[in-house]
Structures are given as structure tokens and as C-alpha cells.
């Protein structure tokens, strides 16, 4: 593999990592503050992508689509919280897993009923068409660079919000010891609703950004959901910093693995077997990394919760 | 004489109905296929119920152990080794070894991380199966032959297979119930209720939990052998996390903490999953909300619901 190709794959990996971070950030906070497993977080990403695509098609502008999709995703998140999730906070993890699994089934089928099973294509906005020359003879799409930039900017904003504001302090306190925060007079449910809605919007944002890169289709959230869970477990539940680092690890491992493993396998196997075995091994790498990290640090890299 | 519990009576009725069904006019192939699916998934769900309800280990990778058993059948079949004298020992050894290796790591973690690490191992098994190009890869593998029994082709006899599945389900239920009632089961429950106290009286939970994990995985592997024979087909989807989720759903739907609940849950689940698609292609839009309502309003599952109604 040439340096140029490696550079492109590394950038793709970082960009997948950034998208994963946007999804995982909400997930890890919801998990950390309310000890609530939300499997439906992945479909919120999918919904963001669909809303973005639908609004963009209706208004004829990607930017208007993005602008409309964000509040829509937020409102939808609030709706789900009020209808389903708030009744599950005091239940055990398995009940939460099941009920939110039900939400996945419903929404995956609902988007199929509304938009059809075929993938939707979202055109890249005109402003970000074309590419950037990384090296002589090597172009990289401008849109992907923009996604990377938007993701990093959002991550920085989130870091500021969580680490440097009063609201963020409460969220961190809630992730460390929520009964104590509640005892000190903070309305933890209200705080949680805020975190939840914000997390839904971030996941939706990631979905809108992903629209022009990946195809928008039913079930697109499931794969991302599992990877986002891997991210928050590796990073340590409730930790934004952990989620960021783990998201980059997972994004790079997954993308580089997928392009390197088939080449590596070709040293041992014939080309067609190498392609299949390599691709499967590459898909496994992320989980192997997770199992290895949990075997040595059962609470993840940066656990937020005390004791 | 101890009073029989309602859920046990109900489960015995279900088993009796399954035993009599082929004799009472439900002997057509499509019925027997449905019954086989119910019984095999119920057996797997019972082994999971033993693990979750008994040992407190909520595995989200149980389908992987089942898939290992199914793939043992497929891989041996590709080499024309289809007799039970080879298939059974290999499948048992493979499922037990898989559970031992993954369990040894997974049981070090607790709570949510345990759920997640078992999910991760399930995904690894899934992708491994997808990579087996020689045995169908992504597309799955169609068996040449059902497993032979000492050289005979009894498995092809649909009635024999029906009663074999029924026997296996009863075997699973019996052995899990016996284990839970034994000294071993009491240590498991003590470790679930209060690991610290269990340790203080001299029982380190780890080896007990690991053994429970291996037993449940092996039973699931055997269920996988039957499942492969029932469908004469094996695919990576058998190991998907969605399948593991469905097994958990059967356990919870019936009622966690009672093995019979897993059987009732599996019956209800498979019937719903068979009946709803005949109403509408978008049946999952009904099934999803049903799932949510079941969790929200039927605490303690079907058994809890029945118990509350009665008393």
C-alpha cells in the first residue's frame, strides 16, 4: 500500500471516528448520568440522516435541510423520552435493552414504510463539491474534510460545555454520583431530559453529515449503534474524553483494518479467499480490541463513575 | 403434597400439546416446522434463563454458542462426516470450548460491561462465520444430509425429529432445574444476590459462574445442532446480536427467574413472529410497540402477569 493511499484511509478512519464520537457522546452521557442503556440511539442517527435527506430534497438546499433536521431530531428525542424512556429509568438494564430494542424495530420499519427500502442518495452540497490536493496526484473530497472539521469543532464545543460551564459541571457530577447531585437539590430528571435531547440532536447531526457519504437506508443505525457501544465501553462509561479517544481508535482500527487486512491475508491465501477472510477479520478487529481492553481494564480506559 | 405452580402447570400443558399435536391433525409439514422452531428456540431460551435468572449473567451473545453448534454440523457435513457419533462430540466440545474461552474473559467484568463484552464475542463469532468462504461465507451453507444416527437416516423422519426436539427441550428444562436446585445452583444464586457475602462464607463466585456459563453455552450449542438439522441450512445470521436479543426477549417475556417462563416466552414469541407478518408487511411496526408495552406493563413477564391476576 502506498503512502498516499494510507493517508486517505487514515483520514477516512478519523472521519468515521468523529461521526462515531458524535453518536457516542450522547450515549455515554445518558448512560453515565441515568444509568440507562439506550439501544435506540442508533436509530436517532438514522432518523437524522432521513430527516436531513427529506428536508434537503423538499427545500432544494442541503444547508436548509441541516438547519431543519437538527431541531426536528431534538424534538423527536424529547418525544421518545416522554413517551417511553422516562418510564424505564428505575428498571433493570435488561428491561431497558428490550424496550429500546422495540423502538428500533418500530422506527426501522417506519422509515421503510415512509421512504421505502431502497437507499436514498443525498447529493454533496455545491459549496463543498470537488477535492483538495493532499499530495501531487492525490485528491481528497472537500466534503469529507468539512465533515472532519465540523466534527472536531463540535467536539471542542462539547468539551467546553462539559468541562467549563455550570451545566456541564452538573452533568459531570451526575455521571460520577447522581444520587448525591439529586440530594443537593438539582432536578436530575430535568437535567437528564436536557442531556437526552442534546444527545439525540448530536446523533441526528452525525446522521445528516453521514448522508452524502454513506447511503441513507433503514437499519443504517444498527451498525453504528454497536460500534458506538464499543466506543463508550472502551472509553469508560460517562466519560466524554474517553469517548473521543476511543472513537478515534475504533474509527481508525475499523477503516485501516478493512483496507490492510485483505492485503495482509493475500500473503497466506488465494486472492478471493483473502478478500473475504480479510474483510471478516477486519470487522472483528474492533471487537478484539474491546475484549482485550476490558480483559485488562474491566471498567474501560477512563471510567467516570466513582467506586 | 406441594402445590403445583401455575406457570409449571401451564408449561406442562404446552409440552403435552406439543406431544399430541402431530396425532391430532397438526402433522402437516408446515406445522411441524413451526413446532420444531418453537421447541429448539425454547430450549436455547431455557439455557439462557438458567444463566440470566440463575447466575445473574445477562449474556447478549448467547446466539453465538448456538451458532457454534450449528456450524459444527455444517463444517463436518462439508467433509461428509454426518454421523451423530462424530457430530455430537465435536459440537459439544466446540460449544463448550467457545464458552470457556469467552466466559473466562467476560466473567471478569460486571453489569453493563458484561452485556457489552458478550455482545462483542458474539459479533466476533458472527464475523468469523462470515469469513468461512469454504462453508458458504455470508450466504450460508446448505447441508447435504441431516445428521445420521448410527448410520440410519432417522432424522429425516419428521415425526422422529419432532419428538427428538421435544425430548431435548424437556431434557434442557430438567437439567437446568436440577442444577438450580442443587448446591451448585444455591452458590450461583448466593453469588448473584450478594457476591461479597458469598465470598465471605468461602465461595469465590468466579469458577461457579464460569461453569454455569459453559453449561448454558453447551446446551445452546446442542440446540444449534438441532436447529441446523431442522432448517438443513446454516448461516452467520444464526449468531447475530439480533438473535441473541430475541432469546433475551423470550426469557423476559415469559418471566425472568422461572425456567418455565422461557418456554412460555419462546412459544409466544415464535407464534407472534409467525402470525403478525400475515397481517401486514410492516408487522414490525406492531411488534416493536408490543415489545415496549410488554416491558412497561408486564413486570415479571407473562408469569408475573398471570400471578398478579390470580392473587
Coordinates of N, CA and C in Angstrom, one line a residue, chain A residues 31 37 39 84 87-88 90-91 93-95 98-99 101-106 109-110 112-113 222 225-226 229 233 237 276-277 280 283-284 287-288 290-291 294-296 298-299, chain B residues 52 58 105 108-109 112-113 115-117 119-121 123-124 127-128 130-131 133 137-138 241-242 245-246 248-249 252 256 281-285 287-289 291-292 295-296 299:
Chain A
X31 N -26.0 7.2 29.5 CA -25.6 6.1 30.2 C -25.0 6.4 31.6
X37 N -29.5 2.3 29.5 CA -29.0 1.8 28.2 C -30.0 2.1 27.1
X39 N -30.6 1.5 23.4 CA -30.2 0.9 22.1 C -30.8 1.7 21.0
X84 N -41.6 7.0 26.1 CA -41.0 5.7 26.5 C -40.0 5.7 27.6
X87 N -40.1 6.2 31.6 CA -40.7 5.1 32.4 C -39.8 4.0 32.7
X88 N -38.6 4.1 32.1 CA -37.7 2.9 32.2 C -36.5 3.2 33.1
X90 N -36.0 3.6 36.3 CA -35.8 2.8 37.5 C -35.9 1.3 37.3
X91 N -35.9 0.9 36.0 CA -35.9 -0.5 35.7 C -34.5 -1.1 35.5
X93 N -31.4 -3.2 33.6 CA -30.8 -2.9 32.3 C -31.4 -3.8 31.2
X94 N -31.8 -5.0 31.6 CA -32.3 -5.9 30.5 C -33.7 -5.3 30.0
X95 N -34.5 -4.8 30.9 CA -35.8 -4.2 30.5 C -35.5 -3.0 29.6
X98 N -34.5 -4.3 26.2 CA -35.7 -4.8 25.4 C -36.6 -3.7 24.9
X99 N -37.0 -2.8 25.8 CA -37.9 -1.7 25.3 C -37.3 -0.9 24.2
X101 N -35.0 -1.9 22.2 CA -35.0 -2.7 21.0 C -36.3 -2.7 20.3
X102 N -37.4 -2.6 21.0 CA -38.7 -2.4 20.4 C -38.8 -1.1 19.6
X103 N -38.2 0.0 20.2 CA -38.2 1.3 19.5 C -37.4 1.1 18.1
X104 N -36.3 0.4 18.2 CA -35.5 0.1 17.0 C -36.4 -0.6 15.9
X105 N -37.0 -1.7 16.3 CA -37.9 -2.4 15.4 C -38.9 -1.5 14.7
X106 N -39.5 -0.7 15.6 CA -40.6 0.2 15.1 C -40.1 1.2 14.1
X109 N -38.7 0.0 10.7 CA -39.8 -0.4 9.8 C -40.6 0.9 9.3
X110 N -40.7 1.8 10.3 CA -41.4 3.1 9.9 C -40.7 3.8 8.8
X112 N -38.9 2.5 6.6 CA -39.2 1.7 5.4 C -40.5 2.0 4.8
X113 N -41.5 2.1 5.7 CA -42.9 2.4 5.2 C -43.0 3.7 4.6
X222 N -28.0 0.6 13.1 CA -27.7 -0.6 13.9 C -26.2 -0.8 14.0
X225 N -24.7 1.9 16.0 CA -25.0 1.7 17.4 C -24.0 0.8 18.1
X226 N -23.8 -0.4 17.5 CA -22.9 -1.3 18.1 C -21.5 -0.8 18.2
X229 N -21.4 1.7 21.0 CA -21.3 1.0 22.3 C -19.9 0.5 22.6
X233 N -17.8 1.7 25.9 CA -17.3 0.7 26.8 C -15.7 0.8 26.9
X237 N -17.6 4.3 30.7 CA -18.9 4.9 30.6 C -19.0 6.2 31.3
X276 N -12.3 -12.2 1.3 CA -13.4 -12.5 2.3 C -12.9 -12.6 3.7
X277 N -11.8 -13.4 3.9 CA -11.3 -13.6 5.2 C -10.8 -12.3 5.8
X280 N -13.6 -10.0 6.9 CA -14.2 -10.5 8.2 C -13.3 -10.3 9.3
X283 N -13.4 -6.7 10.3 CA -14.6 -6.3 11.1 C -14.5 -6.8 12.5
X284 N -13.7 -7.9 12.7 CA -13.5 -8.4 14.1 C -12.5 -7.6 14.9
X287 N -13.7 -5.5 17.8 CA -14.2 -6.3 19.0 C -13.1 -6.9 19.7
X288 N -12.1 -7.4 19.0 CA -10.9 -7.9 19.6 C -10.2 -6.9 20.5
X290 N -11.7 -4.3 21.9 CA -12.6 -4.1 23.0 C -12.4 -5.2 24.1
X291 N -12.4 -6.5 23.6 CA -12.2 -7.6 24.6 C -10.9 -7.5 25.3
X294 N -11.0 -4.6 27.8 CA -11.8 -4.9 29.0 C -11.2 -6.0 29.8
X295 N -10.4 -6.9 29.2 CA -9.8 -8.0 30.0 C -8.8 -7.4 31.0
X296 N -8.1 -6.3 30.5 CA -7.1 -5.7 31.4 C -7.7 -4.6 32.2
X298 N -11.3 -3.8 33.3 CA -12.8 -4.1 33.2 C -13.7 -2.9 33.2
X299 N -13.2 -1.7 33.6 CA -14.1 -0.5 33.6 C -13.8 0.5 32.5
Chain B
X52 N -29.2 -16.2 33.0 CA -29.5 -14.8 33.4 C -30.3 -14.8 34.8
X58 N -26.2 -11.7 32.4 CA -27.1 -11.3 31.3 C -26.2 -11.3 30.0
X105 N -12.9 -14.6 30.0 CA -12.6 -13.2 30.0 C -13.9 -12.4 30.4
X108 N -15.0 -11.7 34.1 CA -14.2 -10.8 34.9 C -14.9 -9.4 35.0
X109 N -15.7 -9.1 34.0 CA -16.4 -7.8 34.0 C -17.8 -8.0 34.7
X112 N -23.2 -3.9 33.0 CA -23.4 -3.5 31.6 C -22.2 -3.9 30.8
X113 N -21.0 -3.9 31.4 CA -19.8 -4.3 30.6 C -19.9 -5.8 30.3
X115 N -22.7 -7.4 29.6 CA -23.6 -7.4 28.4 C -22.8 -7.0 27.2
X116 N -22.0 -6.0 27.3 CA -21.3 -5.5 26.1 C -20.2 -6.4 25.6
X117 N -19.5 -7.1 26.6 CA -18.4 -7.9 26.1 C -18.9 -9.2 25.5
X119 N -21.7 -9.3 23.9 CA -22.1 -8.9 22.6 C -20.9 -8.8 21.6
X120 N -19.8 -8.4 22.1 CA -18.6 -8.3 21.3 C -18.1 -9.7 20.9
X121 N -18.1 -10.6 21.8 CA -17.7 -12.0 21.4 C -18.7 -12.6 20.4
X123 N -20.3 -10.9 18.2 CA -20.0 -10.2 16.9 C -18.8 -10.9 16.3
X124 N -17.8 -11.2 17.1 CA -16.6 -11.9 16.6 C -17.0 -13.2 15.9
X127 N -18.7 -12.6 12.6 CA -17.8 -12.2 11.5 C -16.9 -13.4 11.1
X128 N -16.5 -14.2 12.1 CA -15.7 -15.4 11.8 C -16.5 -16.3 10.9
X130 N -18.9 -15.4 8.9 CA -19.0 -14.8 7.5 C -17.7 -15.0 6.7
X131 N -16.6 -15.2 7.4 CA -15.3 -15.3 6.7 C -15.1 -16.7 6.2
X133 N -15.2 -18.9 3.9 CA -15.6 -18.9 2.5 C -15.9 -20.3 2.0
X137 N -19.6 -18.7 3.6 CA -19.4 -17.3 3.9 C -20.6 -16.6 4.4
X138 N -20.8 -15.4 3.8 CA -22.0 -14.6 4.1 C -23.3 -15.3 3.8
X241 N -26.4 -10.5 16.7 CA -26.8 -9.9 18.0 C -28.3 -9.8 18.1
X242 N -29.0 -9.6 17.0 CA -30.5 -9.6 17.0 C -31.0 -10.9 17.5
X245 N -30.7 -11.0 21.1 CA -31.7 -10.1 21.7 C -33.1 -10.8 21.7
X246 N -33.4 -11.6 20.7 CA -34.7 -12.3 20.6 C -34.7 -13.3 21.8
X248 N -33.1 -13.2 24.6 CA -33.3 -12.5 25.9 C -34.8 -12.1 26.0
X249 N -35.4 -11.7 24.9 CA -36.7 -11.2 24.9 C -37.7 -12.4 25.3
X252 N -37.4 -12.8 29.1 CA -38.0 -11.7 29.8 C -39.5 -11.7 29.6
X256 N -38.5 -13.6 34.0 CA -37.2 -13.9 34.4 C -37.2 -14.6 35.8
X281 N -47.1 -6.3 5.8 CA -45.7 -6.4 5.6 C -44.9 -5.6 6.7
X282 N -45.6 -4.5 7.2 CA -44.9 -3.7 8.2 C -45.2 -4.2 9.6
X283 N -45.2 -5.5 9.8 CA -45.6 -6.1 11.1 C -44.7 -5.7 12.2
X284 N -43.4 -5.3 11.9 CA -42.5 -4.9 12.9 C -43.0 -3.6 13.6
X285 N -43.8 -2.8 12.9 CA -44.3 -1.6 13.5 C -45.4 -1.9 14.5
X287 N -45.0 -5.1 16.2 CA -44.2 -5.9 17.1 C -43.4 -5.0 18.0
X288 N -42.8 -4.0 17.5 CA -41.9 -3.1 18.3 C -42.7 -2.5 19.5
X289 N -43.8 -1.8 19.2 CA -44.6 -1.3 20.3 C -45.1 -2.3 21.3
X291 N -43.6 -5.0 22.1 CA -42.4 -5.2 23.0 C -42.3 -4.2 24.1
X292 N -42.4 -2.9 23.7 CA -42.3 -1.8 24.6 C -43.4 -1.9 25.7
X295 N -42.8 -4.7 28.2 CA -41.8 -4.3 29.2 C -42.4 -3.4 30.2
X296 N -43.1 -2.4 29.7 CA -43.6 -1.3 30.6 C -44.7 -1.9 31.5
X299 N -44.6 -6.3 34.2 CA -43.4 -6.6 35.1 C -43.4 -8.0 35.5

